Amino acid sequence: MNTSTTTAPPAQHPRIPTRSVSGQRARRDGRLRLAAGSALWLSLLLVTYWWVADGGIQDLGGWESGLTSLGRLLGLVASDLLLVQVLLMARLPFLERPFGQDRLARQHRIVGFTSFDLMVAHIVLITWGYAAGQITQFPATIWSLTTDYPGMLLAAAGTVCLVMVVVSSIKTARRRVRYESWHLIHLYAYLGVGLALPHQLWSGQEFMSSTGATIFWWSAWAATAVAVIVWRVAVPLWRSARHGLRVSAVVAEAPGVTSVHLEGRHLDRLRVEAGQFFSWRFLDREGWTRAHPYSLSAAPDGSSLRVTIKALGDDSDRMPALAVGTRVMVEGPYGRLAPRARSRAKVALIGAGVGVTPLRALADGLDYAPGDAVMLQRYTEHPLFVRELQALTERRGLQLLWLPGRRRSPDSWLGQGVGSASDVDALKFWIPDLADRDVYVCGPAVWAESVRRTALAAGLPPEQFHLEIFQW
Ligand SMILES: Cc1cc2nc3c(=O)[nH]c(=O)nc-3n(C[C@H](O)[C@H](O)[C@H](O)COP(=O)(O)OP(=O)(O)OC[C@H]3O[C@@H](n4cnc5c(N)ncnc54)[C@H](O)[C@@H]3O)c2cc1C
């Protein structure tokens, strides 16, 4: 194998005392994930129970009453999931920490589409039932339901908002729309959800069927509204005002890659870990409306922060011209590519391109003894943070492995010049004790998937693989 490497740490370095890695936080996160999943299923069971208690099953006996009854059940499940998908994106710390935002975003997408499909089925079945089971009466019935029943006009407007959001989120449409435009349309989802509430209150049989049901629904709606206001609006505003972040320096790292250094007040009280990311708004003339996620590229030291940004579009392109002193708003910190996911004393950090940024922060922010951390950096032409990483080798015994060149094949995550060994053999050769490490990976989605497959094939237990990709 013909890859440039720096391996064993210099023997004369004193052993750095490491805190024992108990994996306690990783286990607690596992329990929190289980609790969150159970709460979701419990809420679905509860709303189904109230439907049964209200005669939902008996109503299935007749054709028309059966259609309406099934429509009611689907409406209840759709409402429950509608609130769940809002909560998944409400940046609740007790969901963010155990799941991580990328996983929450994927689940939000699945729950959101499911809830929308059920809502459409609810509308069709209820209308069909009210049309006495005759499909020809469907248009007249949907018109009279919308205009005659309390809250239904608002619900119709809410449905239009949700249709807009869902259509713009279908993958082919999503790719054609600018991120900012898609995000703006997505905010209509809150309006859609809000407008659906009155019809449930005024026309929804199960909403009022028992005191328990009424308390459940009111609490669920109120908790969701409070969660969004607190965690999506108030906390980011408060945190940004408290820390008063400003750009303190802008430094070119490599062609098209710029580091932005930031300073602020009380940064020692900002509960952020190496490897995490914030959503950043650089408040110059254009930046107010643009929030973009960037990972910290240096371990937080209590007095400054740093992000390293590759120019890929209209916002990242303007980073080199950012003025020192520009004020900055942040949402976060988020992400699980951090010490909290750790369960082993040894780690491997594997990154490609600008994906190496959070790993650079972890290489400094994680506790490890000399030789217990290895970093593999894949790059085509320009590696990042060479001097800083070499300094970490000197100071902390970080092992470095450089993997240059174009990808040797679309299936391989390795560069040309590695030789003919398979990806799995190469990984086992470089990191023989892989199964005894936590593996932190960051890079493009397809590349990262290839690393995951290789690592699992080389014997890594899946729960020791920790991933961040720079796209949702
Ligand atoms: C968790 C996370 C951490 C990231 N960390 C870094 C980093 O440390 N360094 C770095 O160079 N890049 C990072 N990125 C990628 C970076 O956010 C995008 O390159 C940047 O937002 C592009 O914005 P743009 O306006 O320049 O380009 P655009 O042309 O607007 O977008 C280019 C691509 O970025 C996506 N994107 C744009 N805005 C957002 C957003 N607000 N949220 C999610 N995706 C968006 C778009 O969908 C598109 O695929 C990270 C992304 C994520 C999701």
XYZ file of C-alpha atoms and ligand atoms in Angstrom:
525
model
C 0.000 0.000 0.000
C 1.374 3.211 -1.217
C -0.333 5.800 0.900
C 1.453 8.564 2.699
C 1.094 8.013 6.422
C 2.386 9.168 9.757
C 1.757 6.332 12.148
C 3.175 5.642 15.612
C 3.363 8.592 17.977
C 6.838 9.598 19.105
C 7.746 7.245 21.951
C 9.206 9.944 24.208
C 5.849 11.658 24.738
C 4.471 11.300 28.216
C 1.219 9.404 28.422
C -1.698 11.793 28.718
C -4.031 10.719 31.500
C -7.375 9.926 29.910
C -10.733 10.009 31.602
C -12.164 6.533 31.453
C -14.696 6.201 28.661
C -17.649 4.597 30.375
C -20.108 4.932 27.490
C -22.599 6.132 30.111
C -23.892 8.986 27.972
C -24.200 6.696 24.948
C -26.268 4.260 27.035
C -28.449 7.060 28.449
C -29.073 8.283 24.896
C -30.111 4.735 23.935
C -32.654 4.741 26.771
C -33.948 8.174 25.737
C -34.427 6.956 22.144
C -36.377 3.975 23.456
C -38.517 6.255 25.670
C -39.245 8.635 22.752
C -40.236 5.743 20.461
C -42.443 4.263 23.207
C -44.140 7.644 23.806
C -44.994 7.841 20.097
C -46.524 4.344 20.021
C -48.342 4.977 23.293
C -49.942 8.140 21.902
C -51.090 6.202 18.815
C -52.507 3.457 21.054
C -54.333 6.028 23.169
C -56.053 7.780 20.262
C -57.047 4.357 18.862
C -58.405 3.367 22.267
C -60.621 6.474 22.399
C -61.887 5.719 18.908
C -62.769 2.154 20.009
C -64.362 3.408 23.241
C -66.499 5.798 21.186
C -67.997 2.928 19.169
C -65.502 3.078 16.271
C -65.475 -0.715 15.801
C -69.278 -1.136 15.969
C -69.628 1.611 13.340
C -67.521 -0.473 10.971
C -70.563 -2.783 10.665
C -72.387 -0.511 8.167
C -71.025 0.702 4.812
C -71.562 4.458 5.301
C -70.925 4.513 9.040
C -67.896 2.288 8.396
C -66.409 4.770 5.933
C -66.913 7.657 8.357
C -65.608 5.673 11.294
C -62.449 4.599 9.479
C -62.043 8.194 8.269
C -62.241 9.385 11.891
C -59.564 6.922 13.007
C -57.227 7.947 10.202
C -57.861 11.624 11.019
C -56.894 11.034 14.637
C -53.705 9.176 13.733
C -52.879 11.856 11.115
C -53.333 14.623 13.739
C -51.138 12.806 16.216
C -48.395 12.331 13.619
C -48.791 15.939 12.450
C -47.852 17.108 15.935
C -45.077 14.510 16.197
C -43.446 15.727 12.976
C -43.491 19.314 14.275
C -41.961 18.179 17.575
C -39.243 16.245 15.744
C -38.038 19.520 14.212
C -38.659 21.692 17.277
C -34.978 21.362 18.345
C -35.962 19.851 21.695
C -32.708 19.109 23.539
C -34.037 15.798 24.875
C -34.584 14.652 21.275
C -31.605 16.439 19.669
C -29.051 14.887 21.990
C -29.998 11.217 21.705
C -31.017 11.242 18.032
C -28.994 13.988 16.313
C -30.553 16.379 13.829
C -29.893 14.369 10.658
C -31.737 11.346 12.073
C -34.562 13.558 13.343
C -34.807 15.183 9.888
C -35.096 11.737 8.240
C -37.769 10.655 10.718
C -39.573 13.985 10.323
C -39.721 13.310 6.585
C -41.156 9.792 7.034
C -43.660 10.855 9.714
C -44.606 13.964 7.710
C -45.366 12.057 4.505
C -47.260 9.362 6.467
C -49.345 11.950 8.277
C -50.127 13.718 4.992
C -51.196 10.460 3.286
C -53.445 9.586 6.237
C -54.914 13.094 6.219
C -55.849 12.735 2.520
C -57.381 9.300 3.232
C -59.283 10.860 6.183
C -60.763 13.578 3.942
C -61.754 11.062 1.236
C -63.312 8.516 3.622
C -65.228 11.040 5.733
C -66.615 12.760 2.632
C -67.518 9.432 1.039
C -69.286 8.352 4.232
C -71.244 11.617 4.423
C -72.127 11.149 0.731
C -73.986 8.001 1.865
C -71.337 5.850 0.234
C -72.187 7.170 -3.247
C -69.104 8.327 -5.089
C -71.198 10.548 -7.447
C -72.265 12.676 -4.460
C -68.625 13.235 -3.469
C -68.092 16.755 -4.978
C -71.346 18.179 -3.577
C -70.670 16.633 -0.168
C -67.119 17.927 0.106
C -68.412 21.397 -0.788
C -71.159 21.332 1.833
C -68.815 19.868 4.486
C -66.298 22.640 3.834
C -68.803 25.485 3.860
C -71.375 24.330 6.438
C -69.337 22.767 9.254
C -67.494 24.894 11.827
C -63.759 25.237 11.298
C -63.814 23.410 7.969
C -62.928 26.399 5.768
C -59.859 26.975 7.917
C -59.009 23.255 7.727
C -59.279 23.441 3.915
C -56.854 26.394 3.878
C -54.557 24.420 6.194
C -54.701 21.445 3.824
C -53.652 23.687 0.907
C -50.625 24.865 2.950
C -49.656 21.266 3.739
C -50.047 20.247 0.076
C -47.594 23.042 -0.883
C -45.092 21.857 1.715
C -45.377 18.194 0.726
C -45.108 18.858 -3.026
C -42.020 21.062 -2.538
C -40.448 18.336 -0.368
C -40.706 15.551 -2.947
C -37.084 14.839 -3.840
C -37.207 15.878 -7.528
C -38.959 19.166 -6.679
C -36.682 19.752 -3.672
C -33.586 19.540 -5.871
C -34.897 22.222 -8.235
C -35.783 24.789 -5.598
C -33.194 26.981 -3.837
C -32.761 25.893 -0.224
C -33.985 29.285 1.056
C -37.152 29.162 -1.117
C -37.887 25.582 -0.021
C -37.381 26.568 3.614
C -39.737 29.530 3.277
C -42.445 27.312 1.771
C -41.799 24.806 4.540
C -42.715 27.413 7.170
C -46.278 27.256 5.815
C -46.481 23.849 7.502
C -46.892 25.658 10.852
C -49.804 27.618 9.406
C -51.272 24.406 7.959
C -51.060 22.631 11.316
C -52.516 25.657 13.160
C -55.451 25.973 10.764
C -56.357 22.297 11.203
C -56.915 22.735 14.950
C -60.323 24.534 14.991
C -62.110 21.823 12.951
C -60.828 19.207 15.351
C -62.093 21.278 18.278
C -65.493 22.092 16.843
C -66.300 19.033 14.716
C -64.018 16.312 16.044
C -66.103 13.718 17.871
C -63.148 11.974 19.554
C -61.576 15.260 20.631
C -64.338 15.690 23.205
C -65.317 12.029 23.684
C -63.900 11.840 27.216
C -62.146 14.083 29.705
C -58.970 12.059 29.157
C -59.129 12.618 25.380
C -59.802 16.339 25.762
C -56.883 16.748 28.174
C -54.607 14.687 25.882
C -55.376 16.716 22.752
C -55.246 20.120 24.432
C -51.932 19.240 26.106
C -50.481 17.853 22.880
C -51.353 20.986 20.885
C -50.252 23.372 23.642
C -46.971 21.503 24.277
C -46.150 21.521 20.563
C -46.832 25.265 20.228
C -44.772 26.063 23.339
C -41.906 23.800 22.170
C -41.688 25.611 18.818
C -41.857 29.090 20.343
C -39.287 28.306 23.039
C -36.742 26.166 21.193
C -36.971 27.472 17.654
C -37.403 31.169 18.421
C -36.760 32.260 22.018
C -33.675 30.145 22.860
C -31.718 31.007 19.657
C -32.515 34.725 20.104
C -31.553 34.632 23.762
C -28.363 32.644 23.107
C -27.290 34.930 20.261
C -27.929 38.050 22.372
C -26.152 36.563 25.386
C -22.969 35.599 23.553
C -22.829 38.524 21.104
C -20.785 36.568 18.567
C -18.743 38.532 16.026
C -16.358 37.551 13.252
C -12.818 38.078 14.542
C -10.798 36.815 11.560
C -11.266 35.313 8.106
C -8.466 33.001 6.946
C -7.967 31.162 3.638
C -7.293 27.446 4.345
C -7.068 26.039 0.796
C -8.453 27.000 -2.623
C -12.190 27.624 -2.083
C -12.040 26.851 1.651
C -12.157 29.604 4.283
C -12.018 29.551 8.071
C -14.134 32.069 9.963
C -13.022 32.751 13.546
C -15.525 34.098 16.056
C -15.363 35.697 19.457
C -18.071 36.517 21.958
C -19.071 36.865 25.592
C -19.253 33.988 28.121
C -18.349 31.371 25.511
C -17.183 29.165 28.367
C -20.885 28.843 29.268
C -21.950 27.802 25.790
C -22.645 24.078 26.169
C -21.072 22.943 22.922
C -18.816 19.974 22.235
C -16.199 19.389 19.559
C -17.788 17.878 16.442
C -21.126 19.683 16.831
C -22.580 22.261 14.477
C -24.657 25.425 14.632
C -26.929 27.033 12.115
C -25.220 30.378 11.400
C -26.544 33.733 10.198
C -23.789 36.204 9.356
C -25.644 39.475 9.838
C -24.308 41.612 7.016
C -26.686 43.007 4.419
C -27.492 39.685 2.710
C -27.005 37.359 5.652
C -30.107 38.145 7.735
C -32.330 35.814 5.780
C -29.809 32.987 5.336
C -29.153 30.380 8.001
C -26.663 27.651 7.101
C -25.336 24.715 9.135
C -21.568 24.618 9.662
C -19.625 22.386 12.064
C -17.004 23.705 14.438
C -13.572 23.022 12.971
C -11.727 23.589 16.248
C -12.542 22.302 19.706
C -14.320 25.066 21.654
C -11.826 26.663 24.065
C -14.236 28.857 26.027
C -13.220 32.110 24.340
C -13.487 31.567 20.580
C -15.092 29.392 17.921
C -14.078 28.521 14.380
C -15.884 27.174 11.340
C -14.305 26.179 8.046
C -16.434 26.618 4.973
C -16.165 25.362 1.410
C -17.567 27.660 -1.297
C -20.440 25.708 -2.832
C -23.216 28.235 -3.415
C -24.378 31.808 -2.988
C -23.885 32.006 0.781
C -20.725 29.962 1.254
C -19.158 31.822 -1.723
C -19.176 35.109 0.120
C -17.269 33.888 3.216
C -13.817 35.142 2.074
C -15.275 38.669 1.852
C -16.923 38.584 5.286
C -15.926 41.709 7.260
C -14.239 41.376 10.633
C -16.717 42.595 13.269
C -19.795 41.190 11.449
C -22.375 40.150 14.035
C -23.515 36.527 14.000
C -26.688 34.753 15.123
C -26.647 31.057 15.944
C -29.093 28.237 16.445
C -27.645 25.239 18.206
C -25.422 23.509 19.119
C -26.676 20.346 17.462
C -25.289 17.002 16.363
C -24.115 13.677 17.726
C -20.753 13.489 16.003
C -19.395 14.384 19.402
C -17.833 12.915 22.557
C -21.330 12.019 23.876
C -21.670 9.219 21.312
C -18.461 7.596 22.486
C -18.337 4.149 24.075
C -14.704 3.022 23.545
C -11.309 4.326 24.654
C -9.930 4.180 21.100
C -11.279 6.143 18.148
C -10.876 6.354 14.380
C -11.783 9.595 12.599
C -12.442 9.188 8.874
C -13.237 12.247 6.764
C -13.333 13.390 3.157
C -13.007 16.893 1.727
C -14.507 19.609 3.899
C -16.133 16.808 5.934
C -12.893 16.675 7.867
C -13.866 19.878 9.751
C -15.761 18.300 12.683
C -13.116 15.553 12.869
C -10.400 18.173 13.189
C -12.302 19.537 16.204
C -12.740 16.023 17.637
C -9.030 15.264 17.197
C -8.445 17.999 19.747
C -11.628 17.780 21.812
C -11.690 14.033 22.551
C -9.751 12.491 25.399
C -7.321 9.812 24.244
C -3.929 8.391 25.054
C -1.125 8.639 22.468
C -1.767 6.092 19.728
C -5.435 5.610 20.651
C -6.764 8.018 17.995
C -6.176 7.677 14.281
C -7.381 10.051 11.577
C -7.791 9.107 7.905
C -8.178 12.126 5.636
C -9.414 11.614 2.050
C -8.795 14.486 -0.334
C -8.390 14.941 -4.049
C -5.760 17.677 -4.179
C -5.558 19.780 -1.023
C -5.631 18.213 2.445
C -6.967 20.460 5.201
C -5.392 21.498 8.509
C -2.074 19.749 7.763
C 0.027 21.758 10.200
C -2.582 21.685 12.959
C -2.969 17.915 12.666
C 0.770 17.385 12.679
C 0.943 19.516 15.816
C -1.647 17.217 17.377
C 0.531 14.244 16.454
C 3.417 15.899 18.286
C 1.383 17.018 21.261
C -1.163 14.226 21.731
C 0.014 11.243 19.736
C -2.703 11.437 17.067
C -1.931 9.019 14.226
C -2.434 10.407 10.741
C -3.101 8.706 7.456
C -3.404 10.751 4.273
C -5.470 9.283 1.434
C -4.919 11.463 -1.639
C -6.056 11.269 -5.267
C -9.269 10.777 -7.168
C -11.571 7.954 -6.034
C -10.218 4.709 -7.509
C -13.756 3.556 -8.429
C -17.288 4.785 -7.763
C -17.786 1.924 -5.242
C -14.587 2.601 -3.335
C -14.103 5.310 -0.730
C -10.332 5.211 -1.297
C -8.150 7.196 -3.657
C -6.003 5.988 -6.498
C -2.532 4.922 -5.421
C -3.696 2.703 -2.577
C -2.911 -0.436 -4.557
C -5.148 -3.347 -5.387
C -6.207 -4.406 -1.872
C -9.948 -4.349 -1.280
C -11.422 -1.501 0.784
C -12.020 -3.908 3.678
C -8.480 -5.312 3.609
C -7.008 -1.815 3.417
C -9.048 -0.648 6.416
C -8.117 -3.748 8.447
C -4.471 -3.238 7.532
C -4.463 0.385 8.682
C -6.645 -0.126 11.756
C -6.343 -3.788 12.843
C -8.267 -3.122 16.087
C -11.149 -1.338 14.323
C -13.836 -3.338 16.164
C -12.516 -1.961 19.435
C -12.945 1.687 18.412
C -15.622 4.289 17.956
C -15.510 5.351 14.314
C -16.518 8.956 13.535
C -17.152 9.621 9.833
C -17.976 12.790 7.914
C -18.070 13.360 4.160
C -20.379 13.199 1.134
C -23.365 10.844 1.546
C -22.397 8.200 -1.040
C -18.794 8.141 0.106
C -19.833 7.877 3.760
C -22.158 4.973 2.964
C -19.232 3.201 1.334
C -17.127 3.758 4.487
C -19.992 2.406 6.618
C -20.299 -0.775 4.529
C -16.539 -1.319 4.666
C -16.304 -0.690 8.410
C -19.154 -3.096 9.204
C -17.637 -5.717 6.891
C -14.345 -5.266 8.756
C -16.121 -6.203 12.003
C -17.169 -2.849 13.485
C -20.337 -3.167 15.632
C -22.956 -0.816 14.057
C -23.507 1.145 17.291
C -19.834 2.239 17.205
C -20.265 3.942 13.823
C -21.064 7.675 14.158
C -21.888 9.675 11.061
C -22.534 13.269 10.024
C -23.190 14.133 6.416
C -23.380 17.689 5.176
C -26.760 17.354 3.537
C -30.264 16.472 4.778
C -24.991 19.277 9.750
C -24.243 20.001 8.642
C -22.977 20.497 8.889
C -22.268 21.140 7.873
N -21.010 21.599 8.129
C -20.307 22.191 7.132
C -18.968 22.662 7.359
O -18.415 22.561 8.462
N -18.306 23.234 6.322
C -18.884 23.368 5.079
O -18.234 23.889 4.169
N -20.133 22.933 4.842
C -20.868 22.357 5.832
N -22.146 21.935 5.578
C -22.738 22.157 4.246
C -23.218 23.591 4.173
O -24.258 23.804 5.105
C -23.745 23.924 2.772
O -22.680 23.759 1.876
C -24.175 25.371 2.739
O -25.366 25.502 3.480
C -24.379 25.780 1.292
O -25.077 27.009 1.254
P -24.974 27.948 -0.018
O -25.991 29.022 0.082
O -23.579 28.401 -0.202
O -25.294 26.989 -1.239
P -26.672 26.518 -1.812
O -26.517 26.511 -3.286
O -27.801 27.270 -1.203
O -26.727 25.028 -1.255
C -25.777 24.037 -1.614
C -26.196 22.754 -0.914
O -26.290 22.932 0.515
C -27.619 22.615 0.990
N -28.031 23.628 1.978
C -28.063 24.953 1.797
N -28.501 25.575 2.898
C -28.773 24.598 3.802
C -29.273 24.595 5.131
N -29.582 25.720 5.781
N -29.454 23.409 5.742
C -29.143 22.267 5.121
N -28.655 22.191 3.864
C -28.469 23.352 3.214
C -28.499 22.719 -0.227
O -29.631 21.878 -0.118
C -27.584 22.267 -1.336
O -27.526 20.859 -1.393
C -22.864 21.310 6.596
C -24.147 20.829 6.361
C -24.841 20.172 7.362
C -26.226 19.662 7.084
